[in-house]
Amino acid sequence: MTHWRADEWAEAVRAGIRAKGLSLDEAARRVGVPTSTLRSWIEHRHAPKVTVFDHWAQLAEVTGLGEGELLRVAGVLPDALASPVHVAQAAKALREGIDQAGQFLRQATALVYSSPGTQVANAIAASPVDWEMRIRSASRGDEVRVTYHHYVGVVPPRGFPHTDAEVRRIIEHEILGELWRPLGLYWRVAEVHDWHEPPRLVIQVPEQEATRPPSPSPPVVTAPPVVVLSPIWGYGELLASLLADGLGFGNVDFRYFGLPEAMADRVRITARELAEPAPRLVHSVPPIMLLHGLAVPDLAGRLPVVVRYGPRMRERAARIYREPLLEAGFADPADGTRAIEAAVDAVVARLPGEYFEVVLDDADVFDGDRPSLDRLNDSVAWFAEHIVEHVLLGAGLPPVPLGGPLKRLVLPSGRVRRPPALAGRVVRRPAGE
């Protein structure tokens, strides 16, 4: 639970206004509130609630402090969650406004991702260039419907004198600069499964798999942090996000972490984030980074979850991720998929304790010659529910997911539905097996 640190926050705001050389009247005018309101905030005659959060960005401007620094001194965001990505998401959520500071972290996720695709589209539409936009959402699943992300396709006007690479730079840096990293946006380079003929330029906007902080609402699950290792196109990121929601943990998906463009920098930052166990977080290790030198650290003190799959999924993965695998130096993309699995096996061989192995069977995924993404989604959801149930029981809690899409598996009686018969499985493995 967070607590509003009125004295420290008020002093930081006062000092910032003085440092900017502003009078209280001028500062209040720029913030957009009466002087009496600003004075009551910084003299802490009452604890500010929704009003102060409605003006958080303006307060950051008149004080010269970043929004993240205001969060830190206010005590709204715990130090344990003060990584750049959580601060960026928290600051953006505050701009939306919330009812109570003490409920901030619990509600921030819904606020941050309430309409991310719309925010991106609005920003692009507001630019001087007459872009054409096409927007789609990727939702899958029959039993557990999940919206993975939104696609914003961008088509430059006819005769636009720039290459695709230049258009990406213009949109990313000049138009969406303030949104790109906080929202965890990136350009989709792999096949767009949910779009028959997508534009050449597609921005992927996260939803279910987005990085987000833990929920502060009880019960707080006493369990080790989770690390998910999977092959490419092994749906490890979805599994991680469902585990996080089901346990009330935070989720870290490095695809939506606001990482720099250079792969060496991405690997360095990811390795740093993985280096130490982070309480109440689920990390999904990026499979493609294993081909670029990412060294997974000793996972002592964490609960590893390892994803395996069959030959047909492996073949599909090589086709979908052909370009990234070629860029990683593999003339045959299939060799790249096998290299990732070998890297995962090397991590598993040195695990210090037991782990969960999730096996995605081709029989649960393919419908004839093509994969059924709805069936694949539901299989991953059922396997996530199995692991959540085990962890909750181990923590002395009822085996019912605490949040997220897995809550849809809970019957009105409060019990979780029985899973269907699946060829895949979840297995608890001892260390070194």
PDB file of N, CA and C in Angstrom, residues 56-98:
ATOM      1  N   TRP A  56      -1.407  17.091 -12.838  1.00  0.00           N
ATOM      2  CA  TRP A  56      -0.068  16.590 -12.521  1.00  0.00           C
ATOM      3  C   TRP A  56       0.985  17.055 -13.527  1.00  0.00           C
ATOM      4  N   ALA A  57       0.667  17.015 -14.803  1.00  0.00           N
ATOM      5  CA  ALA A  57       1.637  17.432 -15.817  1.00  0.00           C
ATOM      6  C   ALA A  57       1.962  18.911 -15.691  1.00  0.00           C
ATOM      7  N   GLN A  58       0.946  19.746 -15.393  1.00  0.00           N
ATOM      8  CA  GLN A  58       1.191  21.179 -15.231  1.00  0.00           C
ATOM      9  C   GLN A  58       2.028  21.464 -13.992  1.00  0.00           C
ATOM     10  N   LEU A  59       1.777  20.705 -12.915  1.00  0.00           N
ATOM     11  CA  LEU A  59       2.602  20.869 -11.713  1.00  0.00           C
ATOM     12  C   LEU A  59       4.054  20.527 -12.007  1.00  0.00           C
ATOM     13  N   ALA A  60       4.259  19.483 -12.781  1.00  0.00           N
ATOM     14  CA  ALA A  60       5.626  19.114 -13.139  1.00  0.00           C
ATOM     15  C   ALA A  60       6.298  20.239 -13.917  1.00  0.00           C
ATOM     16  N   GLU A  61       5.522  20.920 -14.752  1.00  0.00           N
ATOM     17  CA  GLU A  61       6.097  21.990 -15.570  1.00  0.00           C
ATOM     18  C   GLU A  61       6.444  23.213 -14.732  1.00  0.00           C
ATOM     19  N   VAL A  62       5.541  23.641 -13.841  1.00  0.00           N
ATOM     20  CA  VAL A  62       5.811  24.877 -13.087  1.00  0.00           C
ATOM     21  C   VAL A  62       6.848  24.664 -11.994  1.00  0.00           C
ATOM     22  N   THR A  63       7.076  23.420 -11.599  1.00  0.00           N
ATOM     23  CA  THR A  63       8.103  23.155 -10.589  1.00  0.00           C
ATOM     24  C   THR A  63       9.455  22.814 -11.207  1.00  0.00           C
ATOM     25  N   GLY A  64       9.448  22.473 -12.513  1.00  0.00           N
ATOM     26  CA  GLY A  64      10.691  22.057 -13.140  1.00  0.00           C
ATOM     27  C   GLY A  64      11.081  20.632 -12.798  1.00  0.00           C
ATOM     28  N   LEU A  65      10.218  19.923 -12.085  1.00  0.00           N
ATOM     29  CA  LEU A  65      10.473  18.529 -11.724  1.00  0.00           C
ATOM     30  C   LEU A  65       9.803  17.618 -12.754  1.00  0.00           C
ATOM     31  N   GLY A  66      10.363  16.468 -12.964  1.00  0.00           N
ATOM     32  CA  GLY A  66       9.694  15.500 -13.815  1.00  0.00           C
ATOM     33  C   GLY A  66       8.480  14.922 -13.120  1.00  0.00           C
ATOM     34  N   GLU A  67       7.553  14.391 -13.912  1.00  0.00           N
ATOM     35  CA  GLU A  67       6.377  13.771 -13.309  1.00  0.00           C
ATOM     36  C   GLU A  67       6.768  12.574 -12.450  1.00  0.00           C
ATOM     37  N   GLY A  68       7.805  11.854 -12.889  1.00  0.00           N
ATOM     38  CA  GLY A  68       8.271  10.726 -12.092  1.00  0.00           C
ATOM     39  C   GLY A  68       8.812  11.164 -10.744  1.00  0.00           C
ATOM     40  N   GLU A  69       9.526  12.301 -10.701  1.00  0.00           N
ATOM     41  CA  GLU A  69      10.056  12.785  -9.425  1.00  0.00           C
ATOM     42  C   GLU A  69       8.920  13.202  -8.495  1.00  0.00           C
ATOM     43  N   LEU A  70       7.882  13.832  -9.041  1.00  0.00           N
ATOM     44  CA  LEU A  70       6.721  14.164  -8.209  1.00  0.00           C
ATOM     45  C   LEU A  70       6.064  12.908  -7.657  1.00  0.00           C
ATOM     46  N   LEU A  71       6.023  11.859  -8.459  1.00  0.00           N
ATOM     47  CA  LEU A  71       5.479  10.589  -7.984  1.00  0.00           C
ATOM     48  C   LEU A  71       6.301  10.051  -6.828  1.00  0.00           C
ATOM     49  N   ARG A  72       7.624  10.129  -6.994  1.00  0.00           N
ATOM     50  CA  ARG A  72       8.497   9.549  -5.980  1.00  0.00           C
ATOM     51  C   ARG A  72       8.363  10.281  -4.655  1.00  0.00           C
ATOM     52  N   VAL A  73       8.424  11.615  -4.678  1.00  0.00           N
ATOM     53  CA  VAL A  73       8.365  12.346  -3.412  1.00  0.00           C
ATOM     54  C   VAL A  73       6.979  12.253  -2.790  1.00  0.00           C
ATOM     55  N   ALA A  74       5.944  12.053  -3.634  1.00  0.00           N
ATOM     56  CA  ALA A  74       4.591  11.933  -3.088  1.00  0.00           C
ATOM     57  C   ALA A  74       4.372  10.602  -2.391  1.00  0.00           C
ATOM     58  N   GLY A  75       5.212   9.606  -2.702  1.00  0.00           N
ATOM     59  CA  GLY A  75       5.021   8.296  -2.096  1.00  0.00           C
ATOM     60  C   GLY A  75       3.951   7.481  -2.781  1.00  0.00           C
ATOM     61  N   VAL A  76       3.464   7.953  -3.952  1.00  0.00           N
ATOM     62  CA  VAL A  76       2.422   7.228  -4.664  1.00  0.00           C
ATOM     63  C   VAL A  76       2.978   5.969  -5.312  1.00  0.00           C
ATOM     64  N   LEU A  77       4.222   6.055  -5.808  1.00  0.00           N
ATOM     65  CA  LEU A  77       4.844   4.908  -6.457  1.00  0.00           C
ATOM     66  C   LEU A  77       5.951   4.392  -5.559  1.00  0.00           C
ATOM     67  N   PRO A  78       5.857   3.167  -5.045  1.00  0.00           N
ATOM     68  CA  PRO A  78       6.889   2.634  -4.158  1.00  0.00           C
ATOM     69  C   PRO A  78       8.255   2.608  -4.835  1.00  0.00           C
ATOM     70  N   ASP A  79       9.305   2.749  -4.029  1.00  0.00           N
ATOM     71  CA  ASP A  79      10.656   2.733  -4.572  1.00  0.00           C
ATOM     72  C   ASP A  79      10.928   1.456  -5.352  1.00  0.00           C
ATOM     73  N   ALA A  80      10.332   0.336  -4.924  1.00  0.00           N
ATOM     74  CA  ALA A  80      10.577  -0.947  -5.588  1.00  0.00           C
ATOM     75  C   ALA A  80      10.052  -0.957  -7.024  1.00  0.00           C
ATOM     76  N   LEU A  81       9.156  -0.004  -7.340  1.00  0.00           N
ATOM     77  CA  LEU A  81       8.580   0.042  -8.690  1.00  0.00           C
ATOM     78  C   LEU A  81       9.030   1.268  -9.457  1.00  0.00           C
ATOM     79  N   ALA A  82      10.134   1.887  -9.028  1.00  0.00           N
ATOM     80  CA  ALA A  82      10.549   3.152  -9.613  1.00  0.00           C
ATOM     81  C   ALA A  82      11.440   2.980 -10.825  1.00  0.00           C
ATOM     82  N   SER A  83      11.291   1.873 -11.564  1.00  0.00           N
ATOM     83  CA  SER A  83      12.031   1.714 -12.814  1.00  0.00           C
ATOM     84  C   SER A  83      11.457   2.691 -13.832  1.00  0.00           C
ATOM     85  N   PRO A  84      12.229   3.055 -14.861  1.00  0.00           N
ATOM     86  CA  PRO A  84      11.742   4.044 -15.831  1.00  0.00           C
ATOM     87  C   PRO A  84      10.408   3.690 -16.461  1.00  0.00           C
ATOM     88  N   VAL A  85      10.197   2.407 -16.759  1.00  0.00           N
ATOM     89  CA  VAL A  85       8.954   2.053 -17.432  1.00  0.00           C
ATOM     90  C   VAL A  85       7.758   2.230 -16.513  1.00  0.00           C
ATOM     91  N   HIS A  86       7.892   1.871 -15.228  1.00  0.00           N
ATOM     92  CA  HIS A  86       6.768   2.025 -14.323  1.00  0.00           C
ATOM     93  C   HIS A  86       6.493   3.498 -14.048  1.00  0.00           C
ATOM     94  N   VAL A  87       7.554   4.293 -13.921  1.00  0.00           N
ATOM     95  CA  VAL A  87       7.364   5.715 -13.696  1.00  0.00           C
ATOM     96  C   VAL A  87       6.671   6.350 -14.897  1.00  0.00           C
ATOM     97  N   ALA A  88       7.090   5.977 -16.103  1.00  0.00           N
ATOM     98  CA  ALA A  88       6.469   6.548 -17.298  1.00  0.00           C
ATOM     99  C   ALA A  88       4.995   6.192 -17.367  1.00  0.00           C
ATOM    100  N   GLN A  89       4.673   4.930 -17.089  1.00  0.00           N
ATOM    101  CA  GLN A  89       3.276   4.509 -17.126  1.00  0.00           C
ATOM    102  C   GLN A  89       2.471   5.191 -16.026  1.00  0.00           C
ATOM    103  N   ALA A  90       3.071   5.307 -14.836  1.00  0.00           N
ATOM    104  CA  ALA A  90       2.366   5.921 -13.724  1.00  0.00           C
ATOM    105  C   ALA A  90       2.086   7.390 -14.012  1.00  0.00           C
ATOM    106  N   ALA A  91       3.084   8.097 -14.553  1.00  0.00           N
ATOM    107  CA  ALA A  91       2.888   9.506 -14.862  1.00  0.00           C
ATOM    108  C   ALA A  91       1.777   9.696 -15.878  1.00  0.00           C
ATOM    109  N   LYS A  92       1.743   8.837 -16.891  1.00  0.00           N
ATOM    110  CA  LYS A  92       0.699   8.951 -17.898  1.00  0.00           C
ATOM    111  C   LYS A  92      -0.665   8.661 -17.295  1.00  0.00           C
ATOM    112  N   ALA A  93      -0.734   7.654 -16.430  1.00  0.00           N
ATOM    113  CA  ALA A  93      -2.008   7.315 -15.804  1.00  0.00           C
ATOM    114  C   ALA A  93      -2.522   8.472 -14.967  1.00  0.00           C
ATOM    115  N   LEU A  94      -1.616   9.162 -14.291  1.00  0.00           N
ATOM    116  CA  LEU A  94      -2.045  10.272 -13.458  1.00  0.00           C
ATOM    117  C   LEU A  94      -2.644  11.394 -14.288  1.00  0.00           C
ATOM    118  N   ARG A  95      -2.151  11.559 -15.503  1.00  0.00           N
ATOM    119  CA  ARG A  95      -2.715  12.605 -16.349  1.00  0.00           C
ATOM    120  C   ARG A  95      -4.182  12.314 -16.670  1.00  0.00           C
ATOM    121  N   GLU A  96      -4.567  11.059 -16.602  1.00  0.00           N
ATOM    122  CA  GLU A  96      -5.967  10.711 -16.825  1.00  0.00           C
ATOM    123  C   GLU A  96      -6.828  11.053 -15.614  1.00  0.00           C
ATOM    124  N   GLY A  97      -6.201  11.123 -14.438  1.00  0.00           N
ATOM    125  CA  GLY A  97      -6.965  11.389 -13.232  1.00  0.00           C
ATOM    126  C   GLY A  97      -7.461  10.111 -12.584  1.00  0.00           C
ATOM    127  N   ILE A  98      -7.368  10.033 -11.262  1.00  0.00           N
ATOM    128  CA  ILE A  98      -7.868   8.891 -10.523  1.00  0.00           C
ATOM    129  C   ILE A  98      -8.597   9.369  -9.282  1.00  0.00           C
TER     130      ILE A  98
END
